[in-house]
Short mmCIF file of C-alpha atoms in Angstrom, two decimals:
data_model
loop_
_atom_site.label_atom_id
_atom_site.label_comp_id
_atom_site.label_asym_id
_atom_site.label_seq_id
_atom_site.Cartn_x
_atom_site.Cartn_y
_atom_site.Cartn_z
CA MET B 21 -67.10 75.08 339.80
CA ALA B 22 -64.33 72.63 339.09
CA SER B 23 -61.67 72.41 341.79
CA LEU B 24 -58.21 70.94 342.15
CA TYR B 25 -57.73 69.35 345.54
CA VAL B 26 -54.75 68.18 347.48
CA SER B 27 -55.77 64.61 346.62
CA GLU B 28 -54.08 65.31 343.27
CA ILE B 29 -50.78 65.00 345.10
CA GLU B 30 -51.46 61.30 345.55
CA ALA B 31 -52.11 60.84 341.83
CA ALA B 32 -49.06 62.90 340.93
CA THR B 33 -46.76 60.88 343.21
CA LYS B 34 -47.90 57.37 342.22
CA GLY B 35 -45.32 57.26 339.47
CA PHE B 36 -42.46 58.18 341.75
CA GLY B 37 -41.85 54.71 343.19
CA ILE B 38 -38.66 54.04 341.27
CA LEU B 39 -37.43 57.58 341.83
CA LEU B 40 -37.85 57.20 345.57
CA ILE B 41 -35.14 54.52 345.67
CA PHE B 42 -32.61 56.98 344.29
CA VAL B 43 -33.97 59.98 346.11
CA PHE B 44 -33.76 58.20 349.44
CA ILE B 45 -29.95 58.28 349.21
CA LEU B 46 -30.08 62.05 348.70
CA TYR B 47 -32.76 62.44 351.36
CA LYS B 48 -30.33 62.34 354.27
CA PHE B 49 -28.30 65.13 352.73
CA LEU B 50 -30.96 67.29 351.11
CA ILE B 51 -34.60 66.82 352.04
CA ASN B 52 -34.11 65.91 355.69
CA LYS B 53 -31.18 68.21 356.35
CA LYS B 54 -31.86 70.75 359.07
CA PRO B 55 -31.62 74.35 357.85
CA SER B 56 -28.30 75.84 358.86
CA ARG B 57 -28.38 78.72 361.31
CA PRO B 58 -25.89 80.68 363.39
CA ASP B 59 -24.95 79.20 366.75
CA ASN B 60 -26.76 81.96 368.62
CA GLN B 61 -30.09 81.20 366.99
CA LEU B 62 -32.89 79.21 368.61
CA LYS B 63 -34.20 75.80 367.59
CA LEU B 64 -36.71 75.16 364.83
CA PRO B 65 -40.38 74.82 365.75
CA PRO B 66 -41.61 71.26 366.40
CA GLY B 67 -43.28 69.20 363.70
CA PRO B 68 -43.67 65.73 362.19
CA ARG B 69 -40.76 64.02 360.48
CA PRO B 70 -40.91 64.49 356.68
CA TRP B 71 -40.91 61.69 354.12
CA PRO B 72 -38.42 61.50 351.26
CA LEU B 73 -39.27 63.69 348.27
CA VAL B 74 -42.77 64.72 349.34
CA GLY B 75 -41.84 65.92 352.81
CA ASN B 76 -45.08 66.37 354.76
CA LEU B 77 -47.30 66.86 351.72
CA HIS B 78 -49.05 63.55 352.39
CA GLN B 79 -50.32 64.90 355.73
CA LEU B 80 -52.34 67.74 354.23
CA GLY B 81 -55.26 65.56 353.09
CA HIS B 82 -58.31 66.83 351.20
CA LEU B 83 -58.93 69.70 353.64
CA PRO B 84 -55.49 71.08 354.56
CA HIS B 85 -56.80 73.69 357.01
CA GLN B 86 -58.42 70.92 359.06
CA SER B 87 -55.40 68.60 358.83
CA LEU B 88 -53.09 71.40 359.92
CA ALA B 89 -55.40 72.20 362.84
CA GLU B 90 -55.02 68.58 363.99
CA LEU B 91 -51.23 68.81 363.73
CA ALA B 92 -51.36 71.96 365.88
CA LYS B 93 -53.15 70.00 368.61
CA LYS B 94 -50.23 67.56 368.67
CA TYR B 95 -47.22 69.83 368.12
CA GLY B 96 -48.39 73.25 369.27
CA ASN B 97 -49.50 76.55 367.78
CA ILE B 98 -46.37 76.89 365.65
CA VAL B 99 -45.55 73.81 363.56
CA PHE B 100 -42.60 73.30 361.22
CA LEU B 101 -43.18 71.23 358.06
CA ARG B 102 -41.44 70.47 354.81
CA LEU B 103 -43.88 70.63 351.93
CA GLY B 104 -41.80 68.94 349.27
CA SER B 105 -38.56 70.91 349.53
CA VAL B 106 -40.18 74.07 350.92
CA PRO B 107 -39.69 74.85 354.63
CA THR B 108 -43.08 75.82 356.02
CA VAL B 109 -44.42 77.17 359.30
CA VAL B 110 -48.09 76.94 360.28
CA ILE B 111 -49.45 79.36 362.89
CA SER B 112 -52.64 78.50 364.80
CA SER B 113 -52.97 80.99 367.67
CA PRO B 114 -53.64 84.74 367.94
CA ALA B 115 -50.49 85.29 370.02
CA MET B 116 -48.24 83.68 367.41
CA ALA B 117 -50.14 85.40 364.58
CA LYS B 118 -49.38 88.72 366.27
CA GLU B 119 -45.67 87.84 366.36
CA PHE B 120 -45.60 87.14 362.62
CA LEU B 121 -48.03 89.80 361.37
CA LYS B 122 -47.19 92.67 363.69
CA THR B 123 -44.00 92.28 365.74
CA HIS B 124 -41.99 90.83 362.84
CA ASP B 125 -44.28 91.99 360.02
CA SER B 126 -41.41 93.48 358.00
CA VAL B 127 -39.63 90.10 357.89
CA PHE B 128 -42.70 88.10 356.79
CA ALA B 129 -44.29 90.64 354.43
CA SER B 130 -43.29 88.94 351.17
CA ARG B 131 -45.12 86.34 349.10
CA PRO B 132 -43.66 83.02 347.94
CA PRO B 133 -43.18 82.38 344.21
CA VAL B 134 -46.11 80.29 342.96
CA SER B 135 -47.22 79.16 339.52
CA ALA B 136 -50.47 81.15 339.61
CA ALA B 137 -48.60 84.41 340.28
CA LYS B 138 -46.12 83.71 337.48
CA TYR B 139 -48.41 82.49 334.70
CA LEU B 140 -51.71 84.18 335.54
CA PHE B 141 -50.93 87.34 337.52
CA TYR B 142 -48.39 88.80 335.10
CA ASP B 143 -45.36 87.37 336.90
CA HIS B 144 -46.26 88.78 340.34
CA ARG B 145 -47.29 92.18 338.92
CA ASP B 146 -50.55 92.38 340.85
CA VAL B 147 -50.98 93.51 344.48
CA THR B 148 -51.97 90.23 346.14
CA PHE B 149 -49.05 88.07 344.96
CA ALA B 150 -46.39 90.74 344.41
CA ARG B 151 -43.09 90.16 346.20
CA TYR B 152 -42.38 92.63 348.98
CA GLY B 153 -40.43 95.68 347.85
CA GLU B 154 -40.76 99.07 346.20
CA TYR B 155 -42.98 97.77 343.39
CA TRP B 156 -45.46 96.27 345.85
CA ARG B 157 -45.45 99.47 347.95
CA GLN B 158 -46.34 101.57 344.92
CA MET B 159 -49.08 99.20 343.81
CA ARG B 160 -50.52 98.99 347.32
CA LYS B 161 -50.49 102.79 347.57
CA LEU B 162 -52.28 103.00 344.25
CA CYS B 163 -55.09 100.79 345.57
CA THR B 164 -55.46 102.33 349.03
CA VAL B 165 -55.09 105.99 348.02
CA GLU B 166 -56.88 106.00 344.67
CA LEU B 167 -59.12 102.96 344.16
CA LEU B 168 -60.40 101.63 347.49
CA THR B 169 -60.79 104.70 349.66
CA ALA B 170 -63.92 105.07 351.78
CA LYS B 171 -65.11 107.86 349.49
CA ARG B 172 -64.71 105.80 346.33
CA VAL B 173 -66.30 102.71 347.88
CA ASP B 174 -69.26 104.87 348.91
CA SER B 175 -69.51 106.27 345.38
CA PHE B 176 -70.49 102.78 344.18
CA ARG B 177 -73.29 102.43 346.74
CA SER B 178 -76.02 102.74 344.11
CA VAL B 179 -74.35 99.96 342.10
CA ARG B 180 -74.49 97.61 345.09
CA GLU B 181 -78.10 98.47 345.83
CA GLU B 182 -79.20 98.06 342.20
CA GLU B 183 -77.50 94.69 341.83
CA ALA B 184 -78.86 93.46 345.17
CA SER B 185 -82.37 94.37 344.02
CA ALA B 186 -81.74 92.61 340.70
CA MET B 187 -80.69 89.49 342.63
CA ILE B 188 -83.93 89.54 344.64
CA HIS B 189 -85.95 89.79 341.44
CA SER B 190 -83.98 86.96 339.84
CA ILE B 191 -84.46 84.69 342.86
CA TRP B 192 -88.20 85.35 342.87
CA GLU B 193 -88.50 84.55 339.17
CA GLN B 194 -86.31 81.44 339.36
CA SER B 195 -88.42 80.08 342.22
CA GLY B 196 -91.60 80.39 340.19
CA GLN B 197 -92.70 83.06 342.66
CA GLY B 198 -92.06 80.91 345.68
CA LEU B 199 -92.92 77.45 344.34
CA ASN B 200 -89.42 76.01 343.89
CA CYS B 201 -86.01 75.99 345.55
CA VAL B 202 -83.23 78.16 344.12
CA ASP B 203 -79.45 77.75 344.10
CA LEU B 204 -78.24 80.58 346.31
CA LYS B 205 -74.59 80.19 345.31
CA LYS B 206 -75.44 80.78 341.66
CA ASN B 207 -77.36 83.96 342.48
CA LEU B 208 -74.79 85.29 344.92
CA SER B 209 -71.93 84.70 342.48
CA CYS B 210 -73.87 86.61 339.82
CA LEU B 211 -74.42 89.45 342.31
CA THR B 212 -70.77 89.84 343.28
CA ARG B 213 -69.59 89.38 339.68
CA ASN B 214 -71.87 92.16 338.44
CA ILE B 215 -70.93 94.53 341.26
CA THR B 216 -67.22 93.97 340.67
CA CYS B 217 -67.48 94.44 336.91
CA ARG B 218 -69.49 97.62 337.23
CA MET B 219 -66.94 99.01 339.66
CA PHE B 220 -63.99 98.61 337.31
CA SER B 221 -65.79 98.89 333.98
CA SER B 222 -69.23 100.48 334.47
CA ARG B 223 -70.92 97.47 332.90
CA THR B 224 -71.60 93.77 333.33
CA TYR B 225 -70.46 91.03 330.96
CA SER B 226 -72.53 88.28 329.37
CA ASP B 227 -71.78 85.14 327.36
CA ASP B 228 -71.32 87.18 324.18
CA ASP B 229 -68.63 89.47 325.52
CA LEU B 230 -65.64 87.18 324.88
CA GLY B 231 -64.50 86.02 321.49
CA GLY B 232 -64.13 82.41 320.42
CA GLY B 233 -67.22 81.21 322.22
CA HIS B 234 -65.68 81.54 325.69
CA VAL B 235 -68.10 82.47 328.45
CA PHE B 236 -67.15 85.20 330.90
CA LYS B 237 -68.33 83.25 333.94
CA GLU B 238 -66.33 80.20 332.93
CA MET B 239 -63.21 82.32 332.53
CA VAL B 240 -63.62 83.82 335.99
CA ASP B 241 -64.34 80.41 337.55
CA GLU B 242 -61.27 78.87 335.92
CA MET B 243 -59.02 81.73 337.07
CA PHE B 244 -60.25 81.44 340.64
CA THR B 245 -59.94 77.65 340.63
CA LEU B 246 -56.36 77.78 339.38
CA ALA B 247 -55.38 80.63 341.73
CA GLY B 248 -56.32 78.35 344.63
CA ALA B 249 -55.12 75.06 343.16
CA PHE B 250 -52.48 73.06 344.98
CA CYS B 251 -49.68 72.93 342.42
CA ILE B 252 -47.08 70.28 343.17
CA ASN B 253 -44.54 72.17 341.01
CA ASP B 254 -44.47 74.90 343.67
CA TYR B 255 -43.25 72.42 346.27
CA ILE B 256 -41.09 70.05 344.20
CA PRO B 257 -39.60 72.49 341.67
CA TRP B 258 -37.55 69.96 339.71
CA LEU B 259 -40.84 68.38 338.58
CA SER B 260 -42.08 71.62 337.05
CA CYS B 261 -40.86 70.71 333.57
CA LEU B 262 -43.28 67.76 333.57
CA ASP B 263 -46.40 69.76 334.51
CA LEU B 264 -47.88 66.55 335.93
CA GLN B 265 -51.20 68.12 336.92
CA GLY B 266 -51.56 70.23 333.77
CA ILE B 267 -51.92 73.35 335.90
CA ARG B 268 -49.29 75.39 334.05
CA ARG B 269 -50.96 74.65 330.72
CA ARG B 270 -54.35 75.69 332.10
CA LEU B 271 -52.90 78.84 333.68
CA GLN B 272 -51.34 79.90 330.39
CA ALA B 273 -54.55 79.17 328.48
CA VAL B 274 -56.86 81.13 330.78
CA HIS B 275 -54.31 83.97 331.04
CA LYS B 276 -54.45 84.35 327.26
CA ILE B 277 -58.25 84.56 327.40
CA TYR B 278 -58.17 87.01 330.30
CA ASP B 279 -55.53 89.22 328.68
CA ALA B 280 -57.67 89.56 325.55
CA PHE B 281 -60.67 90.42 327.73
CA ALA B 282 -58.71 93.04 329.71
CA GLU B 283 -57.38 94.59 326.50
CA LYS B 284 -60.94 94.86 325.27
CA VAL B 285 -62.01 96.59 328.49
CA ILE B 286 -59.16 99.08 328.27
CA GLU B 287 -59.77 99.78 324.58
CA GLU B 288 -63.48 100.43 325.26
CA HIS B 289 -62.47 102.99 327.87
CA VAL B 290 -59.84 104.63 325.69
CA LYS B 291 -62.41 105.10 322.90
CA GLY B 292 -65.04 106.29 325.37
CA ARG B 293 -62.70 108.91 326.78
CA LYS B 294 -62.81 110.73 323.46
CA LYS B 295 -66.51 111.39 324.06
CA PRO B 296 -67.75 113.78 326.77
CA TYR B 297 -69.57 112.26 329.76
CA GLN B 298 -73.33 112.43 329.31
CA VAL B 299 -73.77 113.27 332.98
CA GLU B 300 -71.44 115.86 334.43
CA ASP B 301 -71.06 114.20 337.85
CA GLN B 302 -71.01 110.62 336.59
CA VAL B 303 -68.88 108.41 338.84
CA LYS B 304 -65.77 107.25 337.10
CA ASP B 305 -65.07 103.54 337.21
CA MET B 306 -61.67 102.25 338.29
CA VAL B 307 -60.27 101.72 334.79
CA ASP B 308 -60.99 105.36 334.00
CA VAL B 309 -59.24 106.40 337.23
CA LEU B 310 -56.20 104.34 336.27
CA LEU B 311 -56.17 105.75 332.75
CA ASP B 312 -56.32 109.26 334.23
CA MET B 313 -53.26 108.43 336.30
CA ALA B 314 -51.45 106.94 333.30
CA GLU B 315 -52.07 110.15 331.31
CA LEU B 316 -50.89 112.26 334.23
CA ASP B 317 -47.69 110.20 334.41
CA THR B 318 -46.86 111.04 330.79
CA GLN B 319 -47.15 114.74 331.62
CA THR B 320 -45.55 114.66 335.09
CA PRO B 321 -43.50 111.47 335.60
CA THR B 322 -43.91 109.86 339.02
CA GLU B 323 -42.13 107.04 340.86
CA MET B 324 -44.07 104.35 339.01
CA GLN B 325 -45.46 104.78 335.51
CA ILE B 326 -48.94 103.26 335.16
CA THR B 327 -49.00 100.90 332.16
CA ARG B 328 -51.56 98.55 330.69
CA VAL B 329 -49.96 95.67 332.54
CA HIS B 330 -50.62 97.43 335.84
CA ILE B 331 -54.24 98.08 334.90
CA LYS B 332 -54.79 94.48 333.79
CA ALA B 333 -53.17 93.11 336.94
CA ILE B 334 -55.37 95.26 339.19
CA ILE B 335 -58.53 94.22 337.31
CA LEU B 336 -57.47 90.60 337.75
CA ASP B 337 -57.00 91.09 341.50
CA MET B 338 -60.45 92.62 341.75
CA LEU B 339 -62.07 89.76 339.87
CA ASN B 340 -60.44 87.12 342.05
CA ALA B 341 -60.80 88.91 345.39
CA GLY B 342 -64.14 90.59 344.83
CA ILE B 343 -66.32 87.80 343.48
CA GLU B 344 -65.86 84.45 345.18
CA THR B 345 -64.94 85.62 348.68
CA SER B 346 -68.07 87.72 349.23
CA SER B 347 -70.50 85.27 347.64
CA THR B 348 -69.03 82.35 349.61
CA THR B 349 -69.31 84.29 352.87
CA VAL B 350 -72.97 85.17 352.31
CA GLU B 351 -73.78 81.57 351.34
CA TRP B 352 -72.18 80.28 354.55
CA ALA B 353 -74.08 82.91 356.55
CA MET B 354 -77.37 81.80 354.99
CA SER B 355 -76.46 78.15 355.63
CA GLU B 356 -75.90 78.84 359.33
CA VAL B 357 -78.98 81.04 359.68
CA LEU B 358 -81.28 78.55 357.95
CA GLY B 359 -79.97 75.83 360.25
CA ASN B 360 -80.84 77.99 363.30
CA PRO B 361 -84.45 79.24 362.99
CA HIS B 362 -84.23 81.33 366.18
CA ILE B 363 -81.32 83.29 364.69
CA LEU B 364 -83.22 83.78 361.43
CA ALA B 365 -86.27 85.08 363.32
CA ARG B 366 -84.27 87.50 365.44
CA ALA B 367 -82.38 88.88 362.42
CA GLN B 368 -85.58 89.39 360.42
CA GLN B 369 -87.27 91.06 363.37
CA GLU B 370 -84.35 93.49 363.76
CA ILE B 371 -84.37 94.41 360.07
CA GLU B 372 -88.15 94.86 359.97
CA SER B 373 -88.07 97.10 363.06
CA VAL B 374 -85.80 99.50 361.16
CA VAL B 375 -87.03 99.17 357.57
CA GLY B 376 -90.63 98.03 357.86
CA ARG B 377 -92.34 96.10 355.06
CA ASP B 378 -92.93 98.87 352.57
CA ARG B 379 -89.45 99.05 351.04
CA LYS B 380 -86.21 97.18 350.55
CA VAL B 381 -83.10 97.60 352.64
CA LYS B 382 -80.78 100.47 351.76
CA GLU B 383 -77.09 100.45 352.57
CA ASP B 384 -77.60 103.28 355.05
CA ASP B 385 -79.83 100.96 357.08
CA VAL B 386 -77.10 98.39 357.72
CA ALA B 387 -75.43 100.49 360.43
CA SER B 388 -78.57 99.94 362.54
CA PHE B 389 -78.51 96.15 362.19
CA ASP B 390 -76.39 95.24 365.19
CA TYR B 391 -77.47 91.60 365.26
CA LEU B 392 -77.02 91.08 361.52
CA ARG B 393 -73.48 92.43 361.77
CA CYS B 394 -72.85 89.96 364.59
CA ILE B 395 -74.05 87.19 362.25
CA VAL B 396 -71.47 88.34 359.71
CA LYS B 397 -68.71 88.31 362.33
CA GLU B 398 -69.71 84.84 363.50
CA THR B 399 -69.67 83.66 359.88
CA PHE B 400 -66.15 85.03 359.45
CA ARG B 401 -65.12 83.20 362.64
CA LEU B 402 -66.34 79.78 361.51
CA HIS B 403 -65.97 80.23 357.74
CA PRO B 404 -63.15 82.69 356.99
CA PRO B 405 -62.89 83.46 353.24
CA PHE B 406 -59.21 82.39 353.21
CA PRO B 407 -58.82 79.71 355.91
CA LEU B 408 -55.00 79.82 355.67
CA LEU B 409 -54.87 83.44 354.44
CA ILE B 410 -52.61 84.11 351.46
CA PRO B 411 -49.22 82.57 352.34
CA HIS B 412 -46.37 84.79 353.52
CA GLU B 413 -42.64 84.18 353.08
CA SER B 414 -39.74 85.13 355.35
CA MET B 415 -37.16 87.38 353.71
CA GLU B 416 -34.46 86.52 356.26
CA GLY B 417 -33.91 84.25 359.25
CA CYS B 418 -35.80 85.40 362.33
CA ASN B 419 -36.21 84.45 365.98
CA VAL B 420 -39.93 84.30 366.83
CA GLY B 421 -40.77 83.47 370.42
CA ASP B 422 -38.74 80.42 371.39
CA TYR B 423 -38.01 79.36 367.81
CA TYR B 424 -35.92 80.18 364.77
CA VAL B 425 -37.61 80.57 361.37
CA PRO B 426 -35.19 80.17 358.42
CA PRO B 427 -35.15 82.52 355.42
CA LYS B 428 -37.51 81.72 352.53
CA THR B 429 -39.86 79.83 354.84
CA ARG B 430 -43.48 79.74 353.74
CA VAL B 431 -45.90 80.87 356.45
CA PHE B 432 -49.55 79.87 356.73
CA ILE B 433 -51.82 81.55 359.28
CA ASN B 434 -54.59 79.05 360.06
CA VAL B 435 -57.41 81.45 360.92
CA TRP B 436 -59.88 78.57 360.48
CA ALA B 437 -58.24 76.76 363.41
CA MET B 438 -58.11 79.96 365.48
CA GLY B 439 -61.85 80.42 364.99
CA ARG B 440 -62.51 77.00 366.51
CA ASP B 441 -60.06 77.20 369.40
CA GLY B 442 -61.82 76.39 372.67
CA SER B 443 -59.24 78.36 374.64
CA ILE B 444 -60.37 81.51 372.81
CA TRP B 445 -64.05 80.94 372.16
CA GLU B 446 -66.74 79.47 374.39
CA ASP B 447 -68.58 76.62 372.61
CA PRO B 448 -66.40 77.22 369.52
CA TYR B 449 -68.35 74.93 367.15
CA GLU B 450 -71.70 76.56 367.93
CA PHE B 451 -72.95 79.30 365.62
CA ASN B 452 -73.76 81.97 368.19
CA PRO B 453 -73.88 85.61 367.00
CA GLU B 454 -74.78 86.68 370.54
CA ARG B 455 -71.13 86.19 371.53
CA PHE B 456 -70.40 89.49 369.76
CA MET B 457 -73.27 91.47 371.30
CA GLY B 458 -72.53 94.20 373.82
CA LYS B 459 -69.60 96.55 374.22
CA GLY B 460 -67.51 94.08 376.17
CA ASN B 461 -67.87 91.40 373.48
CA SER B 462 -67.19 93.55 370.44
CA LYS B 463 -64.56 92.21 368.04
CA ASP B 464 -63.12 93.96 365.04
CA VAL B 465 -62.72 92.00 361.78
CA ARG B 466 -60.45 94.61 360.19
CA GLY B 467 -57.19 93.34 361.69
CA GLN B 468 -57.19 94.93 365.15
CA ASP B 469 -58.14 91.74 367.04
CA PHE B 470 -55.79 88.86 366.30
CA ASP B 471 -58.29 86.17 367.27
CA LEU B 472 -60.52 87.23 364.34
CA LEU B 473 -58.53 87.86 361.14
CA PRO B 474 -60.69 87.02 358.11
CA PHE B 475 -58.96 89.73 356.05
CA GLY B 476 -55.49 89.33 357.51
CA THR B 477 -53.64 92.32 358.97
CA GLY B 478 -50.39 94.25 358.79
CA ARG B 479 -48.66 95.19 355.56
CA ARG B 480 -50.35 92.42 353.58
CA GLY B 481 -53.82 92.85 355.03
CA CYS B 482 -56.61 93.00 352.44
CA PRO B 483 -56.99 96.58 351.10
CA GLY B 484 -60.59 95.87 350.06
CA ILE B 485 -62.05 95.19 353.52
CA LEU B 486 -64.56 98.03 353.38
CA MET B 487 -65.83 96.97 349.96
CA GLY B 488 -66.13 93.32 351.01
CA LEU B 489 -68.05 94.12 354.18
CA SER B 490 -70.42 96.45 352.32
CA VAL B 491 -71.37 93.74 349.80
CA VAL B 492 -71.73 90.95 352.37
CA GLU B 493 -73.86 92.93 354.82
CA LEU B 494 -76.19 94.40 352.18
CA ALA B 495 -76.69 91.09 350.34
CA LEU B 496 -77.45 89.19 353.55
CA ALA B 497 -79.84 91.90 354.77
CA GLN B 498 -81.76 91.87 351.47
CA LEU B 499 -82.12 88.08 351.46
CA LEU B 500 -83.40 87.99 355.04
CA HIS B 501 -85.72 90.97 354.65
CA CYS B 502 -87.38 90.12 351.34
CA PHE B 503 -88.10 86.42 351.90
CA HIS B 504 -89.09 83.77 354.36
CA TRP B 505 -86.81 80.79 353.72
CA SER B 506 -87.23 77.05 354.06
CA VAL B 507 -84.99 74.06 353.33
CA GLU B 508 -85.71 70.36 353.07
CA GLY B 509 -84.10 68.41 355.87
CA LYS B 510 -80.93 69.38 357.69
CA VAL B 511 -78.54 71.83 356.02
CA ASN B 512 -75.39 70.00 354.90
CA MET B 513 -72.29 71.90 356.07
CA ASP B 514 -69.56 69.94 354.25
CA GLU B 515 -66.87 72.06 352.61
CA ILE B 516 -64.21 71.77 349.92
CA PHE B 517 -60.77 73.36 349.78
CA GLY B 518 -59.42 75.94 347.37
CA LEU B 519 -58.27 79.54 347.56
CA THR B 520 -61.46 79.90 349.60
CA VAL B 521 -63.45 77.13 351.28
CA PRO B 522 -66.95 77.02 349.72
CA ARG B 523 -69.76 74.62 350.49
CA LYS B 524 -69.31 71.16 349.00
CA PHE B 525 -72.94 71.11 347.87
CA PRO B 526 -75.02 74.09 346.69
CA LEU B 527 -77.40 75.63 349.21
CA LEU B 528 -80.89 75.01 347.83
CA ALA B 529 -83.66 76.94 349.60
CA ARG B 530 -87.21 77.98 348.81
CA PRO B 531 -88.14 81.65 349.18
CA ALA B 532 -91.60 82.79 350.22
CA SER B 533 -92.65 86.41 349.83
CA LYS B 534 -92.17 88.51 352.96
CA LEU B 535 -92.71 91.87 351.27
CA PRO B 536 -95.49 92.98 348.92
CA PHE B 537 -95.02 91.58 345.41
CA GLN B 538 -94.17 94.95 343.88
CA TYR B 539 -90.86 94.98 345.79
CA LEU B 540 -89.85 91.58 344.39
CA ILE B 541 -90.31 92.31 340.70
#
């Protein structure tokens, strides 16, 4: 998948040499000016001195989460930066994360304005990027009360199991029945894409489902790439008219494609609603649930009327949050397990002791896989889906600990750095699922323990935690139970940066049958 990295900043700023001469005069008064604050407020957090125009952008490098972790070692667990003209705070400890996401959660519950939210997500009309306020509260309530409840997530259990079985069959066929290596990322992305689509639309989508020759997978990949792209316009706003990186143009282009796709999905459902369900207790997909609510609103008006824009924005959130995050997590888990044969053997032994070799794993079985669930937690620790979470923004000035955070400050929570902090974790760079074994070592990944926050927490915590965990645990269990795995040489663990942090190179591994053939076809 194509990605836009922070290295594009360097290319975008090469032509600024002449401008820097003029900007330097303004620098003393604008860029480098300390934010004003009342006399009774505390000092700003420490941080490196910014450059003219670009601020501290040049210090982010190709892997910002790693660069920011290094800055934290020098300046502390709360660092103040200027990214272009945007005041920014980076948090790298559980104690400070608790201050921002719990103690002062109401102050930092908003999202900053970014190009992706404006041009792709219907001008902040989705849940993920919506600014904090009544609109966001209604949209969040819609998701948590109607779409992502435990009951509804469980209602799609058969979908997850069917698609996981289809993935196993596909892997076996692609490998020539165990003769060749397969690209696990490709198969895992297909798995999560199909599950997500069936949840909101009761069907999967192939290359022929979009007009104009556009492929569904390419559309999804482009949306996810652009949602995580580092857009210089977001940090140096007066350059936005130039669109130096071409991101705005690409956002508008893919939004047009997506909008046509979403309209098609909604129209299919509207037409289908005129026909009776073939099965009386058929599970309704999420678009049908939303259309039910929209019809109810016309009869009994509520606080927020559900429109097509709302439905399209929610579908878009599901596509972006439900596909890449889960597939990337499982691929990292497999990478770590295949690099540690003793962990692989223990996990397979645990699964076989519960399931045996005469069937595949069912979702009900996962609750008995204590060690496998520890593998998932350890994967989240070392490879969180969003290494900096989705950025927050302060709605007013606030004293946090010993420091003052100005209004409209962008806040990054570096959970990647927290997962590698030696003051929190013993042997932090070692992949060791055993650290989570036993009652005294149990950690919760759902936002209760601030040293392990893969899904965030507080008001802006991910509402789809239960769904994400269900997909990750089932997919990993199926891969480990159905096959013996081998790789050539040492597993490369290099990563690249985006909205998530996937592997730099695909994980190629060769499966060998562990179950009787009839369970693989």
